[in-house]
Amino acid sequence: MIKIIASDLDETLLDTDGSLNQKNIDAIKAATKAGVYFVPNSGRGYESFEDNLVDLGLAQQPHQYKISYNGAAILENAHDRVIATNGIPFNLAKGVFDAGRTFDHVSCHVYLLDQLYIYHQTPTDAAYMASRQVPFTKLEEPDIDFLKNRPIMKVIFETPDVKRQHELADHVMATYGDGVDVTFSSGRYIEFNKKGVNKGRALLQLADLLGVDHEDTMAVGDNFNDLPMIKAAGVGVAVANAVPEVAKQADVQTKATNDDGAIAELVNEYVLKG
């Protein structure tokens, strides 16, 4: 019996244009009413999807939860209460940032728990971030020393050039691979978290805190950064529009894409039918 549904946001729960369709809203509200936890599990900062939680009736609700930064932060929705964080040590984050920023035509993002800094934002990144209404502070200089005493959740880079994505990842991992893991998302982002930190680990950590058996969890996603939770959950699901490598490793693939209410399909099949 599914008790937790952990869902990626972009290209999974949300339509391609970043909106939340009514089929998913209605299904998630019905699942919540039935006692199922619906947990957004995103690479993004939690403040950037607060409007989505409002639409779902989950914003600022006690005993409802969210996971951000690819598993680096777990929070209760009420008052954004932090339950657990697992960020990157500053010297490691600085090394990753400095290594990645040497690549031309690449955006550099540094995520704190409640703030995002971006250096050298590209037009493609700006358009994508605007479509998600993600707030951030622009870095004028490639220097993050002022963040030395602030907890850094993750460091990511943006380019739609797949070859360049892998070149950058290989370059960073050659020096810092002992301390960080790398993954990819949305066809554009190269994401670095502290080694061992991922969406799957955070999902199981939350399940343990809630006393939910791992077999009673479901995780839904579309891209490489979703794989750890898809593999960790009792039922791992790829949406119809998932990249092939992710779809191959899922237990189930939806018939619906993110634009057609994939989450509603799952709720109707696994929660409401029973």
CSV table of C-alpha atoms in Angstrom, one decimal:
chain,number,residue,atom,x,y,z
A,1,MET,CA,0.0,0.0,0.0
A,2,ILE,CA,1.5,3.3,-1.1
A,3,LYS,CA,1.9,5.8,1.8
A,4,ILE,CA,4.4,8.2,0.3
A,5,ILE,CA,4.6,9.5,-3.3
A,6,ALA,CA,7.8,11.4,-3.9
A,7,SER,CA,7.7,13.3,-7.2
A,8,ASP,CA,10.1,15.3,-9.2
A,9,LEU,CA,8.7,18.6,-10.4
A,10,ASP,CA,10.1,19.8,-13.8
A,11,GLU,CA,9.1,17.5,-16.7
A,12,THR,CA,7.3,15.2,-14.2
A,13,LEU,CA,4.6,16.8,-12.0
A,14,LEU,CA,4.7,20.1,-14.0
A,15,ASP,CA,3.7,20.6,-17.6
A,16,THR,CA,6.6,21.5,-19.9
A,17,ASP,CA,5.7,25.2,-19.6
A,18,GLY,CA,6.1,25.0,-15.8
A,19,SER,CA,2.4,25.0,-15.0
A,20,LEU,CA,0.5,22.6,-12.9
A,21,ASN,CA,-2.5,21.0,-14.6
A,22,GLN,CA,-5.9,20.4,-12.9
A,23,LYS,CA,-5.8,16.6,-13.3
A,24,ASN,CA,-2.7,16.4,-11.1
A,25,ILE,CA,-4.1,18.9,-8.6
A,26,ASP,CA,-7.3,17.0,-8.1
A,27,ALA,CA,-5.6,13.6,-7.9
A,28,ILE,CA,-3.0,14.8,-5.4
A,29,LYS,CA,-5.7,16.4,-3.2
A,30,ALA,CA,-7.6,13.1,-3.3
A,31,ALA,CA,-4.4,11.2,-2.3
A,32,THR,CA,-3.7,13.6,0.5
A,33,LYS,CA,-7.3,13.2,1.8
A,34,ALA,CA,-6.8,9.4,1.7
A,35,GLY,CA,-3.8,9.8,4.0
A,36,VAL,CA,-1.0,9.5,1.5
A,37,TYR,CA,2.0,11.9,1.8
A,38,PHE,CA,2.7,13.7,-1.5
A,39,VAL,CA,6.3,14.9,-1.3
A,40,PRO,CA,7.9,17.1,-3.9
A,41,ASN,CA,11.4,15.8,-4.4
A,42,SER,CA,13.2,18.4,-6.5
A,43,GLY,CA,16.7,19.6,-7.4
A,44,ARG,CA,15.3,23.1,-7.0
A,45,GLY,CA,15.2,25.3,-3.9
A,46,TYR,CA,12.0,24.8,-1.9
A,47,GLU,CA,11.0,28.5,-2.2
A,48,SER,CA,10.8,28.2,-5.9
A,49,PHE,CA,7.9,25.8,-5.8
A,50,GLU,CA,5.8,27.3,-2.9
A,51,ASP,CA,3.2,28.4,-5.4
A,52,ASN,CA,2.8,24.8,-6.6
A,53,LEU,CA,2.2,23.8,-2.9
A,54,VAL,CA,-0.4,26.5,-2.6
A,55,ASP,CA,-2.3,25.0,-5.6
A,56,LEU,CA,-2.0,21.5,-4.1
A,57,GLY,CA,-3.3,22.6,-0.7
A,58,LEU,CA,0.0,21.6,0.9
A,59,ALA,CA,1.6,25.0,1.5
A,60,GLN,CA,2.6,25.6,5.1
A,61,GLN,CA,0.8,22.5,6.2
A,62,PRO,CA,2.0,20.6,9.3
A,63,HIS,CA,2.9,17.0,8.8
A,64,GLN,CA,3.5,17.5,5.1
A,65,TYR,CA,7.0,17.5,3.7
A,66,LYS,CA,9.3,18.5,0.8
A,67,ILE,CA,12.8,17.6,-0.3
A,68,SER,CA,15.1,20.1,-2.1
A,69,TYR,CA,18.5,20.3,-3.7
A,70,ASN,CA,18.6,16.7,-4.9
A,71,GLY,CA,18.2,15.5,-1.3
A,72,ALA,CA,20.4,18.0,0.5
A,73,ALA,CA,17.5,19.4,2.5
A,74,ILE,CA,14.3,17.8,4.0
A,75,LEU,CA,11.7,20.2,5.4
A,76,GLU,CA,8.3,20.2,6.9
A,77,ASN,CA,6.0,22.5,4.9
A,78,ALA,CA,4.7,24.3,8.0
A,79,HIS,CA,7.1,27.3,8.6
A,80,ASP,CA,9.6,25.6,6.2
A,81,ARG,CA,10.9,23.8,9.3
A,82,VAL,CA,14.3,22.2,8.4
A,83,ILE,CA,14.4,18.5,9.4
A,84,ALA,CA,17.8,17.6,7.9
A,85,THR,CA,20.5,19.1,5.6
A,86,ASN,CA,23.5,17.6,4.0
A,87,GLY,CA,25.4,20.2,2.1
A,88,ILE,CA,28.8,20.5,0.5
A,89,PRO,CA,31.8,21.7,2.7
A,90,PHE,CA,32.8,25.2,1.6
A,91,ASN,CA,36.3,24.4,0.3
A,92,LEU,CA,34.8,21.6,-1.8
A,93,ALA,CA,32.0,23.8,-3.2
A,94,LYS,CA,34.5,26.5,-4.0
A,95,GLY,CA,36.7,24.0,-5.9
A,96,VAL,CA,33.8,22.7,-7.9
A,97,PHE,CA,32.7,26.3,-8.7
A,98,ASP,CA,36.1,27.4,-9.7
A,99,ALA,CA,36.7,24.3,-11.9
A,100,GLY,CA,33.4,24.6,-13.7
A,101,ARG,CA,33.4,28.4,-14.3
A,102,THR,CA,36.5,28.0,-16.6
A,103,PHE,CA,34.1,26.7,-19.3
A,104,ASP,CA,32.8,29.4,-21.7
A,105,HIS,CA,29.1,29.9,-22.2
A,106,VAL,CA,28.1,28.1,-19.0
A,107,SER,CA,25.9,29.4,-16.1
A,108,CYS,CA,27.2,28.8,-12.6
A,109,HIS,CA,24.7,28.3,-9.7
A,110,VAL,CA,25.5,28.1,-6.0
A,111,TYR,CA,22.5,27.1,-3.8
A,112,LEU,CA,22.2,28.0,-0.2
A,113,LEU,CA,19.3,26.7,1.9
A,114,ASP,CA,17.3,29.8,1.2
A,115,GLN,CA,19.1,31.6,-1.5
A,116,LEU,CA,20.5,31.1,-5.0
A,117,TYR,CA,23.5,32.9,-6.5
A,118,ILE,CA,24.2,32.8,-10.3
A,119,TYR,CA,27.3,33.9,-12.1
A,120,HIS,CA,27.5,34.4,-15.8
A,121,GLN,CA,23.9,33.5,-16.6
A,122,THR,CA,23.4,32.3,-20.2
A,123,PRO,CA,20.3,33.3,-22.2
A,124,THR,CA,19.0,29.6,-22.2
A,125,ASP,CA,19.3,29.5,-18.4
A,126,ALA,CA,17.6,32.8,-18.0
A,127,ALA,CA,14.7,31.7,-20.1
A,128,TYR,CA,14.3,28.5,-18.2
A,129,MET,CA,14.6,30.0,-14.8
A,130,ALA,CA,12.1,32.7,-15.7
A,131,SER,CA,9.5,30.1,-16.8
A,132,ARG,CA,9.8,28.6,-13.3
A,133,GLN,CA,9.9,32.0,-11.6
A,134,VAL,CA,13.0,31.1,-9.6
A,135,PRO,CA,14.4,34.0,-7.5
A,136,PHE,CA,18.1,34.5,-7.5
A,137,THR,CA,20.9,37.0,-6.8
A,138,LYS,CA,23.3,37.8,-9.6
A,139,LEU,CA,27.1,37.4,-8.9
A,140,GLU,CA,29.1,40.1,-10.6
A,141,GLU,CA,32.4,38.4,-9.9
A,142,PRO,CA,33.4,34.7,-9.9
A,143,ASP,CA,34.2,34.7,-6.2
A,144,ILE,CA,32.2,32.9,-3.5
A,145,ASP,CA,34.5,33.5,-0.6
A,146,PHE,CA,31.7,35.6,1.0
A,147,LEU,CA,29.7,32.4,1.4
A,148,LYS,CA,32.5,30.7,3.5
A,149,ASN,CA,30.3,30.6,6.7
A,150,ARG,CA,27.0,29.8,4.9
A,151,PRO,CA,25.8,26.2,4.3
A,152,ILE,CA,26.0,25.4,0.6
A,153,MET,CA,23.5,22.8,-0.6
A,154,LYS,CA,24.8,22.2,-4.1
A,155,VAL,CA,26.7,23.7,-7.1
A,156,ILE,CA,25.4,23.3,-10.6
A,157,PHE,CA,26.2,24.5,-14.1
A,158,GLU,CA,23.9,25.0,-17.1
A,159,THR,CA,24.5,24.4,-20.8
A,160,PRO,CA,22.1,22.8,-23.3
A,161,ASP,CA,25.2,21.4,-25.2
A,162,VAL,CA,25.3,17.7,-24.1
A,163,LYS,CA,28.9,17.2,-25.2
A,164,ARG,CA,30.0,20.2,-23.1
A,165,GLN,CA,27.9,18.9,-20.1
A,166,HIS,CA,29.9,15.7,-20.0
A,167,GLU,CA,33.2,17.5,-20.6
A,168,LEU,CA,32.5,19.8,-17.7
A,169,ALA,CA,31.4,16.9,-15.5
A,170,ASP,CA,34.5,14.9,-16.3
A,171,HIS,CA,36.8,17.9,-15.7
A,172,VAL,CA,35.3,18.6,-12.2
A,173,MET,CA,35.1,14.9,-11.2
A,174,ALA,CA,38.8,14.3,-12.1
A,175,THR,CA,39.8,16.6,-9.2
A,176,TYR,CA,36.8,16.5,-6.8
A,177,GLY,CA,35.2,13.1,-7.5
A,178,ASP,CA,36.1,11.7,-4.1
A,179,GLY,CA,33.9,14.4,-2.4
A,180,VAL,CA,31.0,14.9,-4.8
A,181,ASP,CA,28.6,13.1,-7.0
A,182,VAL,CA,27.4,14.4,-10.3
A,183,THR,CA,24.1,14.0,-12.1
A,184,PHE,CA,22.2,15.7,-14.9
A,185,SER,CA,18.7,17.2,-15.2
A,186,SER,CA,16.3,19.0,-17.5
A,187,GLY,CA,18.6,18.4,-20.5
A,188,ARG,CA,20.7,21.3,-19.4
A,189,TYR,CA,22.0,21.1,-15.8
A,190,ILE,CA,25.1,19.4,-14.4
A,191,GLU,CA,24.5,19.1,-10.7
A,192,PHE,CA,27.1,18.4,-7.9
A,193,ASN,CA,26.1,17.3,-4.5
A,194,LYS,CA,28.1,16.0,-1.6
A,195,LYS,CA,29.0,12.4,-2.2
A,196,GLY,CA,26.2,10.1,-1.2
A,197,VAL,CA,23.5,12.8,-1.1
A,198,ASN,CA,20.7,12.2,-3.6
A,199,LYS,CA,16.9,12.1,-3.9
A,200,GLY,CA,16.7,8.4,-3.0
A,201,ARG,CA,18.6,8.7,0.2
A,202,ALA,CA,16.5,11.6,1.3
A,203,LEU,CA,13.3,9.8,0.5
A,204,LEU,CA,14.2,6.8,2.6
A,205,GLN,CA,15.4,9.1,5.4
A,206,LEU,CA,12.0,10.8,5.4
A,207,ALA,CA,10.2,7.4,5.3
A,208,ASP,CA,12.1,6.3,8.3
A,209,LEU,CA,11.2,9.4,10.2
A,210,LEU,CA,7.6,8.9,9.4
A,211,GLY,CA,7.6,5.2,10.2
A,212,VAL,CA,6.8,4.2,6.6
A,213,ASP,CA,8.1,0.9,5.3
A,214,HIS,CA,10.4,1.5,2.3
A,215,GLU,CA,8.2,-0.9,0.2
A,216,ASP,CA,5.3,1.5,0.7
A,217,THR,CA,7.0,4.4,-1.1
A,218,MET,CA,6.7,5.4,-4.7
A,219,ALA,CA,9.1,7.7,-6.6
A,220,VAL,CA,8.3,9.4,-9.9
A,221,GLY,CA,10.7,11.1,-12.2
A,222,ASP,CA,12.1,11.7,-15.7
A,223,ASN,CA,15.8,12.4,-15.6
A,224,PHE,CA,19.1,11.2,-14.3
A,225,ASN,CA,18.9,13.0,-11.0
A,226,ASP,CA,15.7,11.0,-10.3
A,227,LEU,CA,17.3,7.6,-10.7
A,228,PRO,CA,18.4,7.2,-7.1
A,229,MET,CA,14.9,7.7,-5.8
A,230,ILE,CA,13.3,5.6,-8.6
A,231,LYS,CA,15.7,2.7,-7.6
A,232,ALA,CA,15.3,3.2,-3.8
A,233,ALA,CA,11.5,3.4,-3.7
A,234,GLY,CA,9.2,0.4,-3.3
A,235,VAL,CA,7.7,1.4,-6.7
A,236,GLY,CA,10.0,3.3,-9.0
A,237,VAL,CA,8.2,5.1,-11.8
A,238,ALA,CA,9.4,6.8,-15.0
A,239,VAL,CA,6.9,9.2,-16.7
A,240,ALA,CA,6.3,8.5,-20.4
A,241,ASN,CA,8.6,11.4,-21.4
A,242,ALA,CA,11.5,10.1,-19.3
A,243,VAL,CA,14.9,9.8,-20.9
A,244,PRO,CA,15.4,6.1,-22.1
A,245,GLU,CA,18.2,5.3,-19.6
A,246,VAL,CA,15.8,6.2,-16.7
A,247,ALA,CA,12.8,4.4,-18.2
A,248,LYS,CA,14.8,1.2,-18.5
A,249,GLN,CA,15.5,1.1,-14.8
A,250,ALA,CA,12.0,2.0,-13.5
A,251,ASP,CA,9.6,-0.6,-12.3
A,252,VAL,CA,6.7,1.1,-14.1
A,253,GLN,CA,6.4,3.7,-16.8
A,254,THR,CA,3.3,5.8,-17.1
A,255,LYS,CA,1.3,6.0,-20.3
A,256,ALA,CA,0.8,9.7,-19.8
A,257,THR,CA,3.5,12.3,-20.2
A,258,ASN,CA,4.1,15.2,-17.8
A,259,ASP,CA,1.8,17.3,-20.0
A,260,ASP,CA,-1.0,14.7,-19.8
A,261,GLY,CA,-1.3,14.2,-16.1
A,262,ALA,CA,1.2,11.4,-15.3
A,263,ILE,CA,0.9,11.8,-11.6
A,264,ALA,CA,-2.9,11.7,-11.8
A,265,GLU,CA,-2.6,8.4,-13.7
A,266,LEU,CA,-0.5,6.9,-10.8
A,267,VAL,CA,-2.7,8.2,-8.1
A,268,ASN,CA,-5.8,6.8,-9.7
A,269,GLU,CA,-4.1,3.4,-10.3
A,270,TYR,CA,-2.2,2.9,-7.0
A,271,VAL,CA,-4.1,5.0,-4.4
A,272,LEU,CA,-7.7,5.6,-5.4
A,273,LYS,CA,-8.5,2.2,-6.9
A,274,GLY,CA,-7.6,0.4,-3.7
